[in-house]
Amino acid sequence: MTSRRTFLATVTGGLLAAPLAARAQQAGKVYRVGFMWDSPEMFPAAIEAFHRGLRDLGWVEGQNIVVEHRWSQGRFDRLDEMAQELVRLKVDVIVAPNSIYTGAAKRATSTIPIVFMVHADPIGSGHVASLARPGSNITGLSLMMTETNAKALELLKDAIPGLSRVAVIWDPATPSHGPGLKAAEAMGRALGLRIQSVPVRSTTEFDGAFSTIVRDRAGAVLVLSTPLFIAEARRLAELAIQQKVATMFGPSAHAEAGGLLSFGPDRTDLFRRAAAYVDKILKGANPADLPVQQATKFELVINLKTAKALGLTIPQSVLLRADQIIN
């Protein structure tokens, strides 16, 4: 009987005690999640989808979880400070939606788990070793922007028959934009398009960028996605219409603000899915072992009001592929 009791105690301790302790810790602790982003006004539906995703998984704000929001409000020089503040708060997870915020979080910590939601190119930017095995404290969901940019160029060519030259507006400070530009250049060669690189580092360079595009006779412009450009969606659209330049953006908000076309993933879906990563990590999963997931829902939006202003007729074959048409 003594040996049997010893055996049972060993089994109970080895198989049940640790899970029970983990559940007790989860029930008693209020976890802290740091959330870095530009502003509550940028993709508000997506931000709400993330919070709703946490609630659906049993996380209740103020009871077992607290989300510490930090908004940069377009001040990208504050990102390192924001990330360091979250580290000092000893948050359990940092949510850093895209490559810019992920880069700041990575510089601040190599131990606190970091979850990205809409990273354009986590491998190309060096933030993960591979999609299957991220290999460090960083994981999350990818926009697949490098591949999406290539598809966007194909759609541009289909939408504007005779197109031969496309300018690409990109931000050198955005880690994913270097790989994104290279992918656009490679796809441009495959499609017989000449690609014009137009780096833009601040809003003060917008006017000069479009002057360069018009001077070099680009037939359209592909704008790579980054918070700097997303926040200025309406201004970019207005500049393009003034200069009679067709545009292709990533987020649908750009087309809604007056851009000609947008093609990209459903960001609300990606933000919602990111909640599952936070949930798994708070329950003990190692981010190094959580594969990076890719976008599965993509949207093509066409603004026919802008097409009319530019004097363009979008082929019916392209209109039939649209998920949304703005008249």
Coordinates of C-alpha atoms in Angstrom, one line a residue:
M1 CA 0.0 0.0 0.0
T2 CA 2.8 2.4 0.8
S3 CA 4.5 1.9 -2.6
R4 CA 1.1 2.3 -4.3
R5 CA 0.3 5.5 -2.5
T6 CA 3.8 6.8 -3.4
F7 CA 3.1 6.0 -7.0
L8 CA -0.3 7.7 -7.0
A9 CA 1.2 10.7 -5.3
T10 CA 3.9 10.9 -7.9
V11 CA 1.4 10.6 -10.8
T12 CA -0.9 13.2 -9.1
G13 CA 1.9 15.6 -8.5
G14 CA 3.4 15.2 -12.0
L15 CA 0.2 15.3 -14.1
L16 CA -2.3 17.3 -12.1
A17 CA -0.5 19.6 -9.7
A18 CA 1.2 21.8 -12.3
P19 CA -2.0 22.4 -14.4
L20 CA -4.0 23.1 -11.2
A21 CA -1.4 25.6 -10.1
A22 CA -1.4 27.2 -13.5
R23 CA -5.2 27.5 -13.4
A24 CA -5.1 28.9 -9.9
Q25 CA -2.5 31.5 -10.9
Q26 CA -4.6 32.5 -13.9
A27 CA -7.7 32.9 -11.7
G28 CA -5.9 35.0 -9.2
K29 CA -3.7 37.3 -11.3
V30 CA -4.7 40.3 -13.3
Y31 CA -2.6 40.2 -16.5
R32 CA -1.4 43.4 -18.1
V33 CA -1.2 43.8 -21.9
G34 CA 0.6 46.7 -23.5
F35 CA -1.1 48.0 -26.7
M36 CA 0.9 50.3 -28.9
W37 CA -0.7 52.1 -31.8
D38 CA -1.1 55.4 -33.6
S39 CA -4.5 56.5 -32.3
P40 CA -7.9 55.2 -31.3
E41 CA -9.2 56.8 -34.6
M42 CA -7.0 54.7 -36.8
F43 CA -8.9 51.5 -37.6
P44 CA -11.3 51.8 -34.7
A45 CA -13.4 48.8 -35.8
A46 CA -10.2 46.7 -35.8
I47 CA -9.2 47.9 -32.3
E48 CA -12.6 47.0 -31.0
A49 CA -12.4 43.6 -32.8
F50 CA -9.2 42.9 -30.8
H51 CA -10.9 43.7 -27.5
R52 CA -14.0 41.7 -28.5
G53 CA -11.7 38.8 -29.3
L54 CA -10.3 38.9 -25.8
R55 CA -13.7 39.0 -24.3
D56 CA -14.8 36.1 -26.4
L57 CA -11.9 34.1 -24.9
G58 CA -12.9 34.9 -21.3
W59 CA -10.8 37.9 -20.6
V60 CA -12.7 40.7 -18.7
E61 CA -11.2 44.2 -18.5
G62 CA -10.5 45.1 -14.9
Q63 CA -11.1 41.5 -13.6
N64 CA -8.4 39.3 -15.0
I65 CA -6.8 41.6 -17.6
V66 CA -5.9 45.2 -18.0
V67 CA -4.9 46.7 -21.4
E68 CA -2.5 49.5 -21.2
H69 CA -3.0 51.6 -24.4
R70 CA -0.2 53.9 -25.6
W71 CA -1.0 56.1 -28.6
S72 CA 1.8 57.8 -30.6
Q73 CA -0.5 60.3 -32.3
G74 CA 1.8 60.4 -35.3
R75 CA 4.8 61.0 -33.2
F76 CA 7.0 58.2 -34.4
D77 CA 10.0 59.6 -32.5
R78 CA 8.1 58.5 -29.3
L79 CA 7.9 54.8 -30.1
D80 CA 11.0 53.8 -28.3
E81 CA 9.9 55.7 -25.2
M82 CA 6.4 54.1 -25.4
A83 CA 7.9 50.6 -25.6
Q84 CA 10.3 51.3 -22.7
E85 CA 7.4 52.6 -20.6
L86 CA 5.5 49.3 -21.1
V87 CA 8.6 47.3 -20.2
R88 CA 8.9 49.3 -17.0
L89 CA 5.3 48.5 -16.2
K90 CA 6.2 44.8 -16.5
V91 CA 3.4 44.0 -18.8
D92 CA 2.9 40.3 -19.7
V93 CA 2.5 40.9 -23.4
I94 CA 3.1 43.8 -25.8
V95 CA 0.8 44.1 -28.8
A96 CA 2.7 46.1 -31.5
P97 CA 0.5 45.9 -34.6
N98 CA 2.9 46.6 -37.5
S99 CA 6.6 46.5 -38.3
I100 CA 7.3 50.1 -37.0
Y101 CA 5.8 49.4 -33.5
T102 CA 7.3 45.8 -33.5
G103 CA 10.7 47.2 -34.2
A104 CA 10.4 49.6 -31.2
A105 CA 9.1 46.8 -28.9
K106 CA 12.0 44.6 -30.0
R107 CA 14.5 47.3 -29.2
A108 CA 13.0 47.6 -25.7
T109 CA 12.8 43.9 -24.7
S110 CA 14.0 40.5 -25.7
T111 CA 12.0 38.7 -23.0
I112 CA 8.5 40.1 -22.9
P113 CA 6.4 38.4 -25.6
I114 CA 5.5 40.7 -28.5
V115 CA 2.4 40.0 -30.8
F116 CA 2.0 41.8 -34.1
M117 CA -1.3 42.0 -35.9
V118 CA -0.7 43.5 -39.3
H119 CA 3.0 43.1 -40.0
A120 CA 3.8 43.5 -43.7
D121 CA 6.9 41.3 -43.8
P122 CA 8.1 39.8 -40.5
I123 CA 10.8 37.7 -42.2
G124 CA 12.1 40.4 -44.6
S125 CA 12.4 42.9 -41.7
G126 CA 14.2 40.3 -39.5
H127 CA 11.6 40.2 -36.8
V128 CA 11.1 36.5 -37.0
A129 CA 13.4 33.6 -38.2
S130 CA 10.6 31.9 -40.1
L131 CA 6.8 31.8 -40.2
A132 CA 6.7 28.2 -38.9
R133 CA 9.2 28.9 -36.1
P134 CA 9.5 32.5 -35.2
G135 CA 12.4 31.7 -32.9
S136 CA 12.3 34.5 -30.4
N137 CA 9.8 36.5 -28.3
I138 CA 7.9 37.8 -31.3
T139 CA 5.1 36.3 -33.3
G140 CA 1.6 37.2 -34.7
L141 CA -0.2 37.8 -38.0
S142 CA 1.2 39.0 -41.3
L143 CA -0.4 41.2 -43.9
M144 CA 1.6 39.4 -46.6
M145 CA 2.2 42.9 -48.0
T146 CA 5.2 41.8 -50.1
E147 CA 3.0 39.4 -52.0
T148 CA 0.0 41.8 -51.8
N149 CA 2.0 44.6 -53.4
A150 CA 2.8 42.3 -56.3
K151 CA -0.9 41.5 -56.8
A152 CA -1.8 45.2 -56.5
L153 CA 0.5 46.0 -59.4
E154 CA -1.3 43.4 -61.5
L155 CA -4.7 44.9 -60.6
L156 CA -3.4 48.4 -61.5
K157 CA -2.3 47.2 -64.9
D158 CA -5.7 45.5 -65.5
A159 CA -7.6 48.6 -64.4
I160 CA -5.6 51.0 -66.5
P161 CA -4.9 49.5 -70.0
G162 CA -1.7 50.8 -71.5
L163 CA -0.1 51.5 -68.2
S164 CA 3.7 51.3 -68.5
R165 CA 5.2 53.3 -65.6
V166 CA 4.2 53.1 -61.9
A167 CA 5.7 55.2 -59.0
V168 CA 6.0 53.5 -55.6
I169 CA 5.7 55.8 -52.6
W170 CA 7.4 54.2 -49.6
D171 CA 8.8 55.2 -46.2
P172 CA 12.5 54.3 -45.5
A173 CA 11.7 54.3 -41.8
T174 CA 9.2 51.5 -42.1
P175 CA 11.1 48.2 -41.8
S176 CA 8.8 46.3 -44.1
H177 CA 9.0 48.8 -46.9
G178 CA 12.5 47.9 -48.2
P179 CA 11.4 44.3 -48.9
G180 CA 8.0 45.6 -50.2
L181 CA 9.7 47.9 -52.7
K182 CA 12.0 45.1 -54.0
A183 CA 8.9 42.8 -54.5
A184 CA 7.2 45.6 -56.4
E185 CA 10.2 46.1 -58.6
A186 CA 10.4 42.3 -59.3
M187 CA 6.7 42.1 -60.2
G188 CA 7.0 45.2 -62.3
R189 CA 9.7 43.6 -64.4
A190 CA 7.5 40.5 -64.8
L191 CA 4.5 42.7 -65.9
G192 CA 6.6 44.9 -68.2
L193 CA 6.1 47.9 -66.0
R194 CA 8.8 50.5 -65.1
I195 CA 8.9 51.1 -61.4
Q196 CA 9.9 54.5 -60.0
S197 CA 11.0 54.6 -56.4
V198 CA 9.7 57.7 -54.5
P199 CA 10.8 57.6 -50.8
V200 CA 8.8 59.8 -48.5
R201 CA 9.8 60.4 -44.8
S202 CA 7.3 63.0 -43.6
T203 CA 4.1 64.8 -44.6
T204 CA 6.2 67.8 -45.7
E205 CA 7.4 65.7 -48.6
F206 CA 4.0 64.8 -50.1
D207 CA 3.8 67.7 -52.5
G208 CA 7.3 67.2 -53.8
A209 CA 6.7 63.5 -54.2
F210 CA 3.7 64.0 -56.5
S211 CA 5.6 66.7 -58.4
T212 CA 8.3 64.2 -59.1
I213 CA 5.8 61.6 -60.1
V214 CA 4.1 63.9 -62.6
R215 CA 7.4 65.2 -64.0
D216 CA 8.6 61.6 -64.6
R217 CA 5.2 60.8 -66.3
A218 CA 4.2 57.8 -64.1
G219 CA 0.8 56.6 -65.1
A220 CA -0.1 55.5 -61.6
V221 CA 1.2 55.3 -58.1
L222 CA 1.3 52.4 -55.6
V223 CA 1.4 53.7 -52.0
L224 CA 2.8 51.2 -49.5
S225 CA 1.0 51.1 -46.2
T226 CA 2.3 52.7 -43.0
P227 CA 0.7 54.7 -40.3
L228 CA 2.2 57.9 -41.7
F229 CA 0.4 57.4 -45.0
I230 CA -2.8 56.0 -43.4
A231 CA -3.3 59.0 -41.2
E232 CA -3.0 61.2 -44.3
A233 CA -5.3 59.2 -46.5
R234 CA -7.5 62.1 -47.6
R235 CA -4.6 64.4 -48.3
L236 CA -2.8 61.8 -50.4
A237 CA -6.0 61.1 -52.4
E238 CA -6.7 64.8 -53.0
L239 CA -3.1 65.4 -54.2
A240 CA -3.4 62.5 -56.6
I241 CA -6.7 63.8 -58.0
Q242 CA -5.3 67.3 -58.4
Q243 CA -2.3 65.9 -60.3
K244 CA -4.5 63.5 -62.3
V245 CA -2.6 60.4 -61.0
A246 CA -4.3 57.1 -60.5
T247 CA -3.6 55.5 -57.1
M248 CA -3.5 52.1 -55.6
F249 CA -3.4 51.8 -51.8
G250 CA -3.5 48.9 -49.3
P251 CA -6.2 49.8 -46.6
S252 CA -9.7 50.3 -47.8
A253 CA -9.9 53.5 -45.8
H254 CA -7.7 55.1 -48.6
A255 CA -10.2 54.3 -51.3
E256 CA -13.0 55.5 -49.0
A257 CA -11.1 58.8 -48.6
G258 CA -10.8 59.3 -52.4
G259 CA -8.1 56.9 -53.6
L260 CA -8.9 55.2 -56.9
L261 CA -8.2 51.6 -55.8
S262 CA -7.3 49.7 -52.6
F263 CA -6.3 46.1 -52.3
G264 CA -5.3 44.4 -49.1
P265 CA -6.2 42.2 -46.2
D266 CA -9.2 42.7 -43.9
R267 CA -7.4 44.3 -40.9
T268 CA -10.4 43.9 -38.6
D269 CA -10.2 40.1 -39.1
L270 CA -6.4 40.2 -38.3
F271 CA -6.8 42.3 -35.1
R272 CA -9.6 39.9 -33.9
R273 CA -7.4 36.9 -34.6
A274 CA -4.5 38.4 -32.7
A275 CA -6.4 38.1 -29.4
A276 CA -5.9 34.3 -29.7
Y277 CA -2.2 34.8 -29.6
V278 CA -2.4 37.0 -26.4
D279 CA -4.7 34.3 -24.9
K280 CA -2.3 31.5 -25.6
I281 CA 0.8 33.4 -24.3
L282 CA -1.0 34.4 -21.1
K283 CA -1.8 30.7 -20.6
G284 CA 1.9 29.7 -20.9
A285 CA 2.6 29.3 -24.6
N286 CA 6.1 30.3 -25.9
P287 CA 5.9 32.9 -28.7
A288 CA 9.0 31.3 -30.3
D289 CA 6.8 28.2 -30.9
L290 CA 3.7 29.9 -32.1
P291 CA 3.7 30.0 -36.0
V292 CA 3.0 33.3 -37.7
Q293 CA -0.4 33.2 -39.4
Q294 CA -1.1 35.0 -42.7
A295 CA -4.0 37.0 -43.9
T296 CA -6.8 35.0 -45.4
K297 CA -9.4 37.7 -46.3
F298 CA -8.5 40.3 -49.0
E299 CA -10.6 43.2 -50.3
L300 CA -10.5 45.1 -53.6
V301 CA -12.3 48.5 -53.4
I302 CA -12.8 50.7 -56.4
N303 CA -13.8 54.4 -56.2
L304 CA -15.7 55.2 -59.4
K305 CA -16.2 58.8 -58.3
T306 CA -12.4 59.2 -58.3
A307 CA -12.2 57.3 -61.6
K308 CA -14.6 59.8 -63.2
A309 CA -12.5 62.7 -61.8
L310 CA -9.4 61.2 -63.4
G311 CA -11.2 60.6 -66.7
L312 CA -10.7 56.8 -66.4
T313 CA -13.0 54.0 -67.3
I314 CA -12.4 50.9 -65.2
P315 CA -12.9 47.7 -67.3
Q316 CA -15.9 45.6 -66.5
S317 CA -13.6 42.6 -65.9
V318 CA -12.0 44.5 -63.0
L319 CA -15.3 45.8 -61.6
L320 CA -16.6 42.3 -61.4
R321 CA -13.7 41.4 -59.1
A322 CA -14.4 44.2 -56.6
D323 CA -15.6 43.5 -53.1
Q324 CA -16.8 47.1 -52.8
I325 CA -17.6 49.8 -55.4
I326 CA -17.9 53.5 -54.3
N327 CA -20.1 55.6 -56.5

